[in-house]
Each structure stands twice: as C-alpha cells, then as structure tokens.
Coordinates of C-alpha atoms in Angstrom, one line a residue:
X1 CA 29.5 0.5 28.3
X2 CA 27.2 2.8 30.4
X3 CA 24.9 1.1 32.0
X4 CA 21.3 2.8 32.4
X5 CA 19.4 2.9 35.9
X6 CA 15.9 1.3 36.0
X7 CA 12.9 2.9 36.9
X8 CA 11.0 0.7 39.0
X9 CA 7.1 1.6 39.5
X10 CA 7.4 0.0 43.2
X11 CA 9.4 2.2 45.6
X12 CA 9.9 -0.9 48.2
X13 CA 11.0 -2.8 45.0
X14 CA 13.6 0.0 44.3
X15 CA 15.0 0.5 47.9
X16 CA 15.0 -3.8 48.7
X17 CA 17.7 -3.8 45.5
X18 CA 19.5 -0.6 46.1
X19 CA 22.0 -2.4 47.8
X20 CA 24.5 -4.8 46.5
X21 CA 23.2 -8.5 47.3
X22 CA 25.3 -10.4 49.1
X23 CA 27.2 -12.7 47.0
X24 CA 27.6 -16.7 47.1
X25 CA 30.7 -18.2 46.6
X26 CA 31.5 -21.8 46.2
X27 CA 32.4 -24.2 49.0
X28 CA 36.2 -24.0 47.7
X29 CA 36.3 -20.3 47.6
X30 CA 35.6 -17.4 45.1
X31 CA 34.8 -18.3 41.5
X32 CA 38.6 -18.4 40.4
X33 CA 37.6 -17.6 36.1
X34 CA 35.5 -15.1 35.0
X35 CA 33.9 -15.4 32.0
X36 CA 31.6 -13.2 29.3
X37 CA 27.6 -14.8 29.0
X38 CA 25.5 -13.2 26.4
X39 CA 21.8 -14.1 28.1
X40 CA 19.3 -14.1 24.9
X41 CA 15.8 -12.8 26.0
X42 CA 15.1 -10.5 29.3
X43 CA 12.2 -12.1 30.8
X44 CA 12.0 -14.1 34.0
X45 CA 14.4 -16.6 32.9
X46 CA 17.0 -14.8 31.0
X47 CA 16.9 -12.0 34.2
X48 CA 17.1 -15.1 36.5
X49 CA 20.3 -16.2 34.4
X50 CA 21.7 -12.9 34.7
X51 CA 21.4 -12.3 38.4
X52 CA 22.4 -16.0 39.3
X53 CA 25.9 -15.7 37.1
X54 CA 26.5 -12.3 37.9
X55 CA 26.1 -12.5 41.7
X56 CA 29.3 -15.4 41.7
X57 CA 31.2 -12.6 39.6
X58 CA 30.9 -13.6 36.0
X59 CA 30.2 -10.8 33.3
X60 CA 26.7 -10.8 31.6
X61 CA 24.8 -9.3 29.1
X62 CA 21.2 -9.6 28.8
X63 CA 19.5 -9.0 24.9
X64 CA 15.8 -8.4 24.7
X65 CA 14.2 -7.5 21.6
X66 CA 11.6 -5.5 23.1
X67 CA 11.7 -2.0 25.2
X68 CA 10.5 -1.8 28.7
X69 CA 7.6 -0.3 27.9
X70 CA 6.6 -3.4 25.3
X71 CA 7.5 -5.8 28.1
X72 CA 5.0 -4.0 30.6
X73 CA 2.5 -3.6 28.4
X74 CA 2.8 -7.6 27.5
X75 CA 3.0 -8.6 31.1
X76 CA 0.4 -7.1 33.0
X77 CA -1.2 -10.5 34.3
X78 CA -0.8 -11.8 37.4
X79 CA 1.8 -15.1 38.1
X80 CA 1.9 -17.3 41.0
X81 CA 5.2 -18.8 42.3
X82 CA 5.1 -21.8 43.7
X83 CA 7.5 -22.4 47.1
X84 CA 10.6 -23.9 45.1
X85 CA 10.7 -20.7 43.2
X86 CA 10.0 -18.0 46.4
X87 CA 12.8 -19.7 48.2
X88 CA 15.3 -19.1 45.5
X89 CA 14.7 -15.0 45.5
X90 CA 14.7 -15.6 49.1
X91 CA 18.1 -17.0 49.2
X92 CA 19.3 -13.6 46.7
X93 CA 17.9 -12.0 49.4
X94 CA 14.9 -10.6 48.4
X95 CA 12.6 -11.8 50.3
X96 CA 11.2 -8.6 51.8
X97 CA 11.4 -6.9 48.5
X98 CA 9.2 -9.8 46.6
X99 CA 6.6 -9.7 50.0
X100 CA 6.2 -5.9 49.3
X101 CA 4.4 -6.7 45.7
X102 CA 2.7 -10.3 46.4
X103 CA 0.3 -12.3 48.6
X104 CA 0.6 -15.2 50.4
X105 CA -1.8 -17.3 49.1
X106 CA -2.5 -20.8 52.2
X107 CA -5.3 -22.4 50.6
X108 CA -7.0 -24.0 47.3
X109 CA -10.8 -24.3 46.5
X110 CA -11.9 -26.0 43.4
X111 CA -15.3 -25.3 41.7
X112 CA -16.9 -26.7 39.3
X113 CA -17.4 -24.4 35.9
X114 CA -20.0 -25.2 34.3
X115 CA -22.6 -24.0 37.7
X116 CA -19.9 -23.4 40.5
X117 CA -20.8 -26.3 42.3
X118 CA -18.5 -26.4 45.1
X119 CA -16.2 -29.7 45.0
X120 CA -13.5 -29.4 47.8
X121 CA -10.9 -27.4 49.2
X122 CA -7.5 -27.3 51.4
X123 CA -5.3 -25.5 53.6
X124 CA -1.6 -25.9 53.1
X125 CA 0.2 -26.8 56.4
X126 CA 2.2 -23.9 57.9
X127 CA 4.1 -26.6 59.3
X128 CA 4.7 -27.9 56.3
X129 CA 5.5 -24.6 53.5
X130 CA 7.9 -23.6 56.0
X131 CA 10.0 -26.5 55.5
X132 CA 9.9 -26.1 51.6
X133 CA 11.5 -22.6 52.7
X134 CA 9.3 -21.0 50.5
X135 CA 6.0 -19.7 50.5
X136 CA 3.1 -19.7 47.8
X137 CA 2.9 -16.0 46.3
X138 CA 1.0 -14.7 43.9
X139 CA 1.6 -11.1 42.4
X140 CA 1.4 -9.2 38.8
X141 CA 3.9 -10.4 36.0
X142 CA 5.3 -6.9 35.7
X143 CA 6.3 -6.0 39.0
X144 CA 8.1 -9.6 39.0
X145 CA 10.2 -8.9 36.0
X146 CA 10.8 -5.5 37.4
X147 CA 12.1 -6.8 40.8
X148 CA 14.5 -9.4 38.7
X149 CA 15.6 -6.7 36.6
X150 CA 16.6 -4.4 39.1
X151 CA 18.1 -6.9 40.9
X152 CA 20.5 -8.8 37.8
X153 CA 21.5 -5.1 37.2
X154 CA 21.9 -4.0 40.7
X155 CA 24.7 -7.5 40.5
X156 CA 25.9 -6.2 37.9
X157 CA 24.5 -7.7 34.8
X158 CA 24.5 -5.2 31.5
X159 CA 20.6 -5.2 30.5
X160 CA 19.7 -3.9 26.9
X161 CA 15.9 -3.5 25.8
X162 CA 15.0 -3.0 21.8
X163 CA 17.5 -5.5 21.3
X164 CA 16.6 -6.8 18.3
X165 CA 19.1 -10.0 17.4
X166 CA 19.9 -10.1 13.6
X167 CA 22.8 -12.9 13.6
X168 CA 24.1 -15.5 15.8
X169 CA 27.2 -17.1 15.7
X170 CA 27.7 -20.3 18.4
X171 CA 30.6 -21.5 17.4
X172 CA 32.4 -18.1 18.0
X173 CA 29.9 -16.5 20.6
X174 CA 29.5 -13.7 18.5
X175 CA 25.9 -11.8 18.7
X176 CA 25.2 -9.3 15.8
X177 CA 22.0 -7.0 16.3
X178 CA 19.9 -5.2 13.7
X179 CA 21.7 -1.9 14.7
X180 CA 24.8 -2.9 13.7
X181 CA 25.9 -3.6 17.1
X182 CA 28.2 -6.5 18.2
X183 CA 28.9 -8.3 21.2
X184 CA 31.1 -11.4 22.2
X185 CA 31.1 -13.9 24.9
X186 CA 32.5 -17.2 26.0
X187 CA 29.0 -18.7 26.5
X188 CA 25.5 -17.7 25.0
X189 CA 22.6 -18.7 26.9
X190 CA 19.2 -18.9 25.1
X191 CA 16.2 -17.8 27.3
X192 CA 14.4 -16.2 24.5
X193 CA 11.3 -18.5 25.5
X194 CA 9.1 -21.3 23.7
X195 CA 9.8 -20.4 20.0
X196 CA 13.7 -19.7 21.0
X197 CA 16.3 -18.3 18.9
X198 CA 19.5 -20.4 20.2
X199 CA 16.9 -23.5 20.6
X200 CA 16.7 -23.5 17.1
X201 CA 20.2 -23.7 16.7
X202 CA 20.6 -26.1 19.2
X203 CA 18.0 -28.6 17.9
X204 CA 18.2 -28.0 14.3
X205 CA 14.6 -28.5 14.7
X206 CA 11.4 -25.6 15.1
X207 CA 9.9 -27.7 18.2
X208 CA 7.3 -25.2 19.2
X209 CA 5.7 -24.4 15.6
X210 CA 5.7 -28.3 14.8
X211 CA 3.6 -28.8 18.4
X212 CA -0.3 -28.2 17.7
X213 CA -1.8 -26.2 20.2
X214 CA -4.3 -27.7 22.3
X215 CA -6.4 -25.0 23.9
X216 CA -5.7 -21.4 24.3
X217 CA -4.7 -19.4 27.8
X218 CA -6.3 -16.2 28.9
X219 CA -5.0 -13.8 31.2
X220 CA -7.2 -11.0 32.8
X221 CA -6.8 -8.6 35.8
X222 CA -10.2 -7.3 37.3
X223 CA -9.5 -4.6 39.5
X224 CA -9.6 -4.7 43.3
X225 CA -12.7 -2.2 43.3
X226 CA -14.9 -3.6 41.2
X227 CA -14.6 -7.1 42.8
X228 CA -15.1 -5.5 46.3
X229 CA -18.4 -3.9 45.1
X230 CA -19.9 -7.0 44.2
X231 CA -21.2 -9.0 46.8
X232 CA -20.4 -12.7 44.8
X233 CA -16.9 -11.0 44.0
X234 CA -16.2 -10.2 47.0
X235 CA -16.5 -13.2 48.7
X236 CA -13.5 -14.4 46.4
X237 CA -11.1 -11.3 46.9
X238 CA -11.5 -11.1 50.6
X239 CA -11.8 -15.0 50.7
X240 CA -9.4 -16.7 54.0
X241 CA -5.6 -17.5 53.8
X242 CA -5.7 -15.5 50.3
X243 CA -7.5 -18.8 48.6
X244 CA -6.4 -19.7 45.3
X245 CA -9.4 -20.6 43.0
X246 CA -9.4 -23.5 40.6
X247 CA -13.1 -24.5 38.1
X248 CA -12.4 -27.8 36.1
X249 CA -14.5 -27.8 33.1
X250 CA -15.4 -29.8 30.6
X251 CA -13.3 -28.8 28.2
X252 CA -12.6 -25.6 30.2
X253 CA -11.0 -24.5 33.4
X254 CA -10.3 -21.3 35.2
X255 CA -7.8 -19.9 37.9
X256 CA -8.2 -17.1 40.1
X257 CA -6.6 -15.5 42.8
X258 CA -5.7 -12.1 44.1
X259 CA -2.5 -10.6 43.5
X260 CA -0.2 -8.4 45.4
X261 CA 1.1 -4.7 44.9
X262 CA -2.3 -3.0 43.4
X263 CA -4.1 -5.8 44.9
X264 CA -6.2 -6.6 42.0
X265 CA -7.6 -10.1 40.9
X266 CA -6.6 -12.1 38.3
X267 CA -8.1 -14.6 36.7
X268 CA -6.7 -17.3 34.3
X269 CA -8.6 -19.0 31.7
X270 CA -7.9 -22.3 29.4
X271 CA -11.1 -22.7 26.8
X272 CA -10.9 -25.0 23.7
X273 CA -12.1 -23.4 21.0
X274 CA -12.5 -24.0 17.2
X275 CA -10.2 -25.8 14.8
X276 CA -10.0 -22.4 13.1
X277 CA -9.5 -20.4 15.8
X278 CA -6.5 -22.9 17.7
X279 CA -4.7 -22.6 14.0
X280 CA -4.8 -18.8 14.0
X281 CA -3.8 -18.2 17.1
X282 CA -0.6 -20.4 16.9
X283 CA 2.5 -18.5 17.3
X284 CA 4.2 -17.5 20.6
X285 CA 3.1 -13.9 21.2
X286 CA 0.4 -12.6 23.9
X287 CA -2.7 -11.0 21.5
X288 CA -4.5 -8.7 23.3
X289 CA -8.4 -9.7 23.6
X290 CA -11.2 -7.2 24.5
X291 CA -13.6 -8.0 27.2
X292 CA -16.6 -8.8 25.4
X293 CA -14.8 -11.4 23.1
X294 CA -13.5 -13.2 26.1
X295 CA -17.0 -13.4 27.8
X296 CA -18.4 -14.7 24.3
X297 CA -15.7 -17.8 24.6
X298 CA -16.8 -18.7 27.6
X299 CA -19.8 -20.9 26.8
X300 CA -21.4 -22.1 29.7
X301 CA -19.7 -20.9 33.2
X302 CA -21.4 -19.9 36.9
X303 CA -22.2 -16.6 37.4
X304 CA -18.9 -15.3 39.1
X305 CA -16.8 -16.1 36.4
X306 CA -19.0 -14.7 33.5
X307 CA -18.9 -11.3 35.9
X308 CA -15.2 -11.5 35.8
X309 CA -14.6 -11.8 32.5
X310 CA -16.8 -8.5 31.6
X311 CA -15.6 -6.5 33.8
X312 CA -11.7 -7.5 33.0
X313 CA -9.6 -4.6 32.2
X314 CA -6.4 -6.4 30.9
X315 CA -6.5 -9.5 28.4
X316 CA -4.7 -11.6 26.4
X317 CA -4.2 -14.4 24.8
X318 CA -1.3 -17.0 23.9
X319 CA -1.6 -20.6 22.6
X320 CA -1.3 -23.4 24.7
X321 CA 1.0 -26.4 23.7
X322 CA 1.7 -30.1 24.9
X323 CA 5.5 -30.4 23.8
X324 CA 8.0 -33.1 24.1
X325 CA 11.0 -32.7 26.3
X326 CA 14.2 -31.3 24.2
X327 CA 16.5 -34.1 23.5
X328 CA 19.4 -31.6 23.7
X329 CA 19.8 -28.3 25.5
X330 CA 23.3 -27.4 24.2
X331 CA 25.0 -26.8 21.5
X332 CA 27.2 -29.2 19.6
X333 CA 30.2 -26.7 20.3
X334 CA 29.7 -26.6 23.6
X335 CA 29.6 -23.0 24.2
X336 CA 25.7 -22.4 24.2
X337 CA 22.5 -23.5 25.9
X338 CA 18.9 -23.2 26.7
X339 CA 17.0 -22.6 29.6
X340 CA 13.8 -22.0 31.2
X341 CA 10.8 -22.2 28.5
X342 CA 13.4 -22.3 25.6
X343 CA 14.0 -25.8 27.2
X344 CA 11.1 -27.0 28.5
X345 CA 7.7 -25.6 27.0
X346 CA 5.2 -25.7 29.9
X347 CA 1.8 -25.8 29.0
X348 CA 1.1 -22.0 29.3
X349 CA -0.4 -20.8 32.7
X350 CA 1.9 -23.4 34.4
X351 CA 2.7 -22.8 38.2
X352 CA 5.6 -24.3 37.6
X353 CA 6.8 -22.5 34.2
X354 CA 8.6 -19.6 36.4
X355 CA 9.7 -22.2 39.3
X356 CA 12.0 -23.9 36.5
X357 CA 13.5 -20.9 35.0
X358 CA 14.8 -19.9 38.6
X359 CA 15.8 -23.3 39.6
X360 CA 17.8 -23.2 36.0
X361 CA 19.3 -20.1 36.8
X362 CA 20.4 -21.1 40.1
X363 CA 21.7 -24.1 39.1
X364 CA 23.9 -22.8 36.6
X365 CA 25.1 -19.3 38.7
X366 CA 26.3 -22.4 40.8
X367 CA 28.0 -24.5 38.4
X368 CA 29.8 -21.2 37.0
X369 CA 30.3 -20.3 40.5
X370 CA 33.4 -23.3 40.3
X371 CA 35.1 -22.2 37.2
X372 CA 38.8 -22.4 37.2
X373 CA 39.4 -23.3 33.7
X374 CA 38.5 -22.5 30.3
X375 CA 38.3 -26.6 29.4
X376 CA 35.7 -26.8 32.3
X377 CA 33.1 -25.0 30.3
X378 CA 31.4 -27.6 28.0
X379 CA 31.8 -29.9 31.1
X380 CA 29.6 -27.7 32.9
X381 CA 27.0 -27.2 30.6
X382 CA 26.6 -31.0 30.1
X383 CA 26.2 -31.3 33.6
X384 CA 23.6 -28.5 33.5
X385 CA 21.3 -30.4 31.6
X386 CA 22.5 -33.5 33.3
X387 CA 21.2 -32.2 36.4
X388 CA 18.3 -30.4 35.5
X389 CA 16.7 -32.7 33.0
X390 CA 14.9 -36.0 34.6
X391 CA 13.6 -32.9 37.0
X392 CA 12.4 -31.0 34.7
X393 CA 11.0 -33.7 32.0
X394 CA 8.9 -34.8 35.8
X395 CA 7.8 -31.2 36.3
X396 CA 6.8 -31.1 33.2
X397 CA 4.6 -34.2 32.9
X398 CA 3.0 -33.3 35.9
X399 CA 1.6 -29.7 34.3
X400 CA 0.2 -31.4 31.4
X401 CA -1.7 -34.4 33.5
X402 CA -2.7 -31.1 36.1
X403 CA -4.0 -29.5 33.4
X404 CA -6.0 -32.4 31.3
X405 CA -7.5 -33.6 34.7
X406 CA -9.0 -29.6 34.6
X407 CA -10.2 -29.8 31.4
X408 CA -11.7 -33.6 30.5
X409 CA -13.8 -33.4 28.0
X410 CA -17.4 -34.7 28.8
X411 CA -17.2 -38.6 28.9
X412 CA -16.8 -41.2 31.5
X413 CA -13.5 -40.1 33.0
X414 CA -15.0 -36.7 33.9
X415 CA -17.7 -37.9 35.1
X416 CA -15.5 -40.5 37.4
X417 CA -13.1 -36.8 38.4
X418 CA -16.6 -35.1 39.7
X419 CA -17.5 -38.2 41.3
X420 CA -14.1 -39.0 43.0
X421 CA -14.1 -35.0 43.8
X422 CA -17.5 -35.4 45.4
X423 CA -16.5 -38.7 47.4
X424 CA -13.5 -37.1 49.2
X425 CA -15.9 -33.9 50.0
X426 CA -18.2 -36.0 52.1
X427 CA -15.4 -38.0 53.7
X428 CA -13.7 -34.8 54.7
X429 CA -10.3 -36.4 53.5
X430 CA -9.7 -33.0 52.1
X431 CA -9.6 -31.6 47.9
X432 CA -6.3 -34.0 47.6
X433 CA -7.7 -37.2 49.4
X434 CA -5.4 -36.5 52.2
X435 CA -6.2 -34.1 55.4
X436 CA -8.4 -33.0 57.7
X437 CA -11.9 -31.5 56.2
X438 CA -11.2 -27.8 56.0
X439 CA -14.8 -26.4 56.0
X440 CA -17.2 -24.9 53.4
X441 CA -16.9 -22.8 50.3
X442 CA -15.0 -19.7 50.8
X443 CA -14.2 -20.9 54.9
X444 CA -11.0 -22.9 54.3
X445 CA -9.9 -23.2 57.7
X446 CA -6.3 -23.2 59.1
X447 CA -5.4 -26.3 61.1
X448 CA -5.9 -24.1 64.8
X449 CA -9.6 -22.9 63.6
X450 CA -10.4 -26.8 62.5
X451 CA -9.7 -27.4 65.6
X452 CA -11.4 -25.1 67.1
X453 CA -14.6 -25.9 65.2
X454 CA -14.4 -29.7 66.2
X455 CA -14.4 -29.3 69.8
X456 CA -17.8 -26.8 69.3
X457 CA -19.6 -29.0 67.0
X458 CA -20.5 -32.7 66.6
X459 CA -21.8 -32.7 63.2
X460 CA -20.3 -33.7 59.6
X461 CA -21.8 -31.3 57.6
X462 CA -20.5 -31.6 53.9
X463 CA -16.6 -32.4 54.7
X464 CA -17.2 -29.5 57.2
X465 CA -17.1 -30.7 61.2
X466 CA -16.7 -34.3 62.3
X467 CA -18.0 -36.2 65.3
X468 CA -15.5 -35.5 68.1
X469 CA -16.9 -38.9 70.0
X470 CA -16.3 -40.9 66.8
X471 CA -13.4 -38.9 66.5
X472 CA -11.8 -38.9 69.4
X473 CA -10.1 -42.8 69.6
X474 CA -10.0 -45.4 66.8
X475 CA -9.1 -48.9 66.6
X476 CA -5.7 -50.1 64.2
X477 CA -6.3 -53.1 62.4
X478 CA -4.8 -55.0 65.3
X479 CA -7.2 -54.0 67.4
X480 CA -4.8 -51.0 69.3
X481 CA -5.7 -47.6 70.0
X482 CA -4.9 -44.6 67.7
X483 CA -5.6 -41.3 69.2
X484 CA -6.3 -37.8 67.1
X485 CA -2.3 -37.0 67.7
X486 CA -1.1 -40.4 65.6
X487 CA -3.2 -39.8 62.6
X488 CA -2.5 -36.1 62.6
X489 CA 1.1 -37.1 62.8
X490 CA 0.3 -39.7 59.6
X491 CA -1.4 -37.2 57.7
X492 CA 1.2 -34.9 58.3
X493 CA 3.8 -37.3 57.0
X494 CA 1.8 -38.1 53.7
X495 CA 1.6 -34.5 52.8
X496 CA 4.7 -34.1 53.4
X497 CA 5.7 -37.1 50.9
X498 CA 3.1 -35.7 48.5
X499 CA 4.9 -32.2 48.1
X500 CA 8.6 -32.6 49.0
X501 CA 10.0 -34.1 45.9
X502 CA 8.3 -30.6 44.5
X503 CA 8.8 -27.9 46.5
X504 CA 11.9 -28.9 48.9
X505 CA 14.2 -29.4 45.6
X506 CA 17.2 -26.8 46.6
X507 CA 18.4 -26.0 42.9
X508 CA 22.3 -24.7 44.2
X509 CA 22.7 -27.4 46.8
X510 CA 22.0 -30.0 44.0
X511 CA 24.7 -28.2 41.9
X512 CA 27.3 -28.2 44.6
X513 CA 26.2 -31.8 45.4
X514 CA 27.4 -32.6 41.5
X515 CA 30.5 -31.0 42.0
X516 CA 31.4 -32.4 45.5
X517 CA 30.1 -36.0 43.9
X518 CA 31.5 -35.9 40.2
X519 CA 33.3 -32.4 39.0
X520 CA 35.9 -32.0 41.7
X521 CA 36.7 -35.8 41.2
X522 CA 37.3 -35.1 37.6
X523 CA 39.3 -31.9 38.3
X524 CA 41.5 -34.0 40.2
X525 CA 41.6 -36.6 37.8
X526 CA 42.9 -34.0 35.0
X527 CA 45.0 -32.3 37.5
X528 CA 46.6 -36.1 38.3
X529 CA 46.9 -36.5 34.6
X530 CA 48.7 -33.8 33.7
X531 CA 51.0 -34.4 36.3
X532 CA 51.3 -37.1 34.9
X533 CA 51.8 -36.0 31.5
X534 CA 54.6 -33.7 32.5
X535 CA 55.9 -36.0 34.9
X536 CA 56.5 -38.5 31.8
X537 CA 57.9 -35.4 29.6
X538 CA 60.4 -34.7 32.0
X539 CA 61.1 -38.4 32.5
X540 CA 62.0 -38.5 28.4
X541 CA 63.8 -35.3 28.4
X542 CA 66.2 -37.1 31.0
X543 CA 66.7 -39.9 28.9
X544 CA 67.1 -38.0 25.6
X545 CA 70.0 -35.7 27.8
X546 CA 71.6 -39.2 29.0
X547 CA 71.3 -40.6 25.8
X548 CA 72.7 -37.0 23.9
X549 CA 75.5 -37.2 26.7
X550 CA 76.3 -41.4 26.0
X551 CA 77.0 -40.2 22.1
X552 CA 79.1 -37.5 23.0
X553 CA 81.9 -39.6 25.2

C-alpha cells in the first residue's frame, strides 16, 4: 500500500520525527518473527501501539473510523502527562519534539470552588522528577496525537483515517471495512477506547453502557490573550513553575493549567448535574457545548473560574464513568486484545488515562520485541495482561478515590477534607501533608527560593515562612539533635516513597524483566522438550529398524 505523508501543524513536531527513531532491540538480539497487527482505533493508545510494535520491526496497521480533520476537531483540549508517560516518548526519542508543543508544569495549588479560598499548594522536587526520568507536561490533545502519529508512521506503521470497521473476525484476524476493504493480521489489538469494538468481543459483555455515569467532564481552552488581559487571569497563566490548578467542590471540581504550543489555558471541569441530564449524555462521544451553557452549569464557583468558562472558545463534553476492571483483556483464541481505555476506563479527565495507554504500548512493543515463534503468541498476550493488570487495576483505583476526594458532596467528610486541607496549611507540612511550606497563593516556591525566604524572615505566615530559631535544631524523641539537613533528608525520602511506585514504573524494563524471569525459562523448557520429543522419536525409529532387521534374519 502507499502510504500517505502527514501534515503536521507544528514544524518542530515535523522536523523532531523526520528521522527514523532509533530502534530497541531485545537483550537477545533483533526481534527474530515478524508478524502482521491490525491496531483498532488511532488515538493515543492505538498510535502508542503502533509506534511501540513497529519500532522492534513488526508490521502494523492502524484503523480509525474518523478523518484527521474529525479527530482535530474532537481533540482540541488540553492533556497533561504525568512523568511515567513523558519518560516513555523520551525513551522513542522524542523528547525535544514533545518539549517544542508542552510546558513543564513544577507545582500544584488547590482552591477551594465554591469562593476560591486558597487551601494549600506544592512544589515538586527537581531532585526528585528527575529520577522518575520524566517530567510533568501539559500541552493540547491535538498536537499530542499529531506527534504520535507522525512518529508510528515515521516507524513505519500504515495509518488509515475514515476507517470505518464493518466486520471483525478474531478467530481469523480478518478486518472487513464499510468500503469493502479487507485486511489480515496475526494479531488484532483493540484501542478503539471505552465503548470498544474488540472489547466487546473479548468480554461478551457491553461494560461501558451497563456503567452509569456519575458526573460529566468538560474540556475548555481559553486563549492565552484573553487570560493575559485580565488581571485575576493573569495571575494564573503567568503563575511560577507553570502551576497546575486544582478547586474541590462540593459536588464539583475544576482543573486548570496552561498548555504548550499556542500557549493557551485550559481548564477542566467535573459538575454533577441532573438525573436527566447524566442519562442523556451517556454514550462515549465528546458533544460540543457553547460557552454560555457551560457557565449556566456551574452553580456557585469564585470569580476566576466563572470568567473562564465565558470566555472559553473550545468545549465539550463526555460522560464520566466509575467502571470495574476487565476480567479479561484477550480473546478466547488468543490472537486479540485490548489496551489503553478499551481496557481500563479511567474516569474521564484522568492524569493517568494517557500514562497507561503508553506504558501498554511499551510493554507490548517489548514483549513482541522477543518473538521467535508463531506458538509464542498467545503466551505473550497472557503475559501482557499478566503484567499490566494489578498495575493498572492500582492506577485505576487511585483516579476514582482522586477524583471523589475533589468532588464530596456537602456532609461531614467534606467538611473533615476542608478542615484537614486547612490544618496542613497552617503547619506548613505542604498540600500533601508532607514538605516544606511552599508560600502563598500563586508564590509556590522552588526548594532554593524557600530557602532563601527562611533565612530573610522569621515569621509563619499562613504555611508561608517559618521561624529559623525554632527551626534551626530540634530534639528526636531520645532527646538527640536533628539539624534542618536530616529532616530535609526525611522529607525527601517520604516523597520519594509517596510517588515512586507511580511515576518510576519503567513499562519495557518490566517486560524484559518477565522475559529474563519466566518467558526465556519456558522457551527453554519447550526447546528441552522437543528435544526431547525427537530425541525419543529417533530412539523408537532405532528400535523399529532393529526389530525390522531381527525379522528379516
């Protein structure tokens, strides 16, 4: 087939992936078997599958139902990604190419957003982020996808928009479109998102449309000029180490941050709404939303964000849904599989929701990266899910309980989260009850300018300075001395504990760990066995000759 080039709106994004990425090879060598994939869906988890199996040599086709020009139109939010998905496109080697269109986002404030009362904020460790090898980045959905897709092509993946999928056969990897137009491949991987295709195959079951939705998601963009001609506004775009803004409701919560390549700001926005209105907004498309309807939904917010949301220029909506983990990811015939939000429905708005799709993707690019055999397939794909699934399943409980602790409804336990908010912002022990106070609203400081602060000031003004004199030498509970250096070094250590299990997670080390740990030792074991097996053969074609031969004299 021909394949087509791909325009790409971001000349740095175009240049970074005009050249061939270099490509990983297992520890034992060069993938030996090179198989077909038909990749269902072309967003970031399908294009994700596509560059991760095509850069270890494996031939892939990627089948999205709608053209480019549907997928921009239905992306033009902004998307944050989260250190363990960064580092990934890092290792592919795009790391300047994904810097060109994003921000590096070093700190969190949280409001609260009903009036905007100010409840705590932090400053990510540089120490820290740079041993997650990632970094936290926050750009528009569209010039992601674009980067992805210019890179799966650019390693070789076929990429077909208007793809619209009529039939699909499993059991014989067939793909049938509605244009008459056929394709085959050894495996089919479903990446066609919550309501999936394949997943439907897989589970026999309609997961997504039997989950009620709980509240709906809102995506705006509010363009860089109007937020730098408003005072309020501006104090939020221009805001230190590119802050990333969180208000916890009741029953409402918001998240805003500024996004790279057109540096605009975008604004995210989960609001429980009526009965009526959660049941008619139920399936898994983005509906677009005008301005003065998503102002209307607000009910009671602060000031900043009711400005935002009027003078949004790009909105939609999509429902927001608190699924079960899948039971099973592949198929019965052991050919197909799901990934990314096909396999594990995020509540939507999720940090996390693009981090998994990449750490799926590179997981199984590394898997496939060992393929000698045609046997080893189904082997592989169990162990995909194997791998990935008490991960995922974690991530995944994690988002929801993030995102109900943002939206309590009004009761005692919200009450207790303001409080216990409130009581870490006087003790300066930072927005996650661990760290040094980090300042005011909108003056997150780094760790230097804390510092800095503390040896010009003696005051503890809202979680803001603390006492150097105080300060300067505590007792243990032994009675010993503890100097700033030792608790520094312990707070250091408990952030570290906090995030590592999240953000260090290498996806393709953990895949070559399984196959050092448990695939090679079965390869071997076949490879024993069927020397075995002939070894016996042989052994009985012996005797059957000697006993031919005894008959004869």
């Amino acid at each position: 087939m021909i394949r087509q080039g791909v325009s790409i709106s971001s000349s740095s994004i175009e240049n970074a992936c005009s050249i061939r990425p270099r490509t990983l090879h297992p520890i034992n060598g060069p993938t030996e078997l090179l198989i077909d994939f038909i990749v269902i869906g072309g967003g970031i988890a399908g294009l994700s599958c596509a560059s991760a199996l095509s850069r270890v040599g494996h031939r892939v086709v990627v089948l999205e139902q709608y053209t480019e020009d549907e997928l921009d139109s239905m992306s033009q939010g902004g998307i944050r990604l989260a250190p363990n998905a960064s580092k990934i496109l890092f290792r592919w080697g795009l790391r300047e190419a994904l810097r060109a269109v994003s921000v590096i986002s070093g700190a969190v404030e949280m409001d609260r957003y009903g009036d905007g009362e100010f409840m705590g904020s932090h400053v990510w460790d540089d120490e820290i982020i740079a041993q997650t090898e990632g970094e936290y980045l926050s750009l528009h959905h569209a010039d992601l996808r674009r980067l992805l897709l210019a890179h799966a092509r650019t390693s070789g993946a076929q990429v077909h928009h208007g793809a619209k999928i009529a039939s699909v056969d499993c059991d014989q990897g067939h793909v049938v479109l509605s244009t008459g137009g056929q394709f085959q491949a050894d495996v089919i991987v479903g990446a066609d998102g919550p309501s999936s295709f394949i997943q439907k195959m897989v589970t026999k079951e309609d997961p997504y449309s039997s989950t009620e939705s709980t509240c709906l998601f809102y995506s705006t963009i509010i363009p860089a000029q109007t937020m730098l001609s408003d005072p309020e506004l501006s104090a939020l775009y221009n805001c230190k180490h590119a802050t990333t803004f969180a208000w916890v409701g009741p029953d409402a919560a918001a998240i805003g941050f500024r996004v790279g390549g057109r540096h605009d700001f975008a604004l995210h926005f989960w609001l429980k709404p009526s009965e009526e209105e959660l049941n008619h907004y139920d399936n898994d498309t983005w509906d677009p939303i005008s301005a003065s309807e998503l102002h209307s939904l607000l009910g009671r917010c602060e000031p900043r964000l009711s400005k935002m949301a009027r003078a949004a220029s790009v909105l939609a909506r999509r429902p927001v849904k608190m699924a079960q983990p899948l039971n099973d990811w592949m198929h019965e015939n052991g050919r197909a599989i799901v990934l990314g939000d096909a396999a594990h429905l995020l509540p939507t708005g999720s940090i996390q929701a693009s981090a998994l799709a990449l750490e799926d993707a590179a997981v199984l690019g590394r898997l496939f990266s060992h393929l000698s055999s045609p046997a080893q397939i189904p082997h592989f794909l169990y162990a995909f899910q194997d791998i990935r699934e008490d991960r995922c399943e974690g991530v995944l409980a994690a988002e929801q309980a993030n995102l109900e602790f943002k939206m309590m409804p009004p009761g005692p336990e919200q009450v207790e989260r303001d409080d216990m908010l409130k009581e870490r912002l006087v003790l300066g022990t930072g927005l996650f009850g661990w760290g040094r106070p980090r300042g005011e609203r909108g003056e997150a400081m780094s760790r230097d300018e804390d510092e800095e602060e503390e040896e010009d000031g003696d005051e503890d003004e809202g979680g803001g300075l603390v006492d150097m004199e105080d300060d300067a030498e505590d007792e243990d509970e032994e009675g010993e001395t503890v100097d700033d250096d030792d608790e520094d070094s312990a707070l250091l250590a408990e952030q570290w504990q906090e995030i590592h299990a999240l953000y260090s997670y290498l996806a393709e080390d953990v895949a070559d760990e399984w196959w050092v740990k448990s695939g090679m030792l079965r390869e071997r074991a076949v490879v024993r066995l069927k020397d075995l097996d002939e070894m016996m053969a042989l052994r009985a074609q012996r005797r059957l000759r000697k006993a031919v031969a005894f008959d004869d004299d």
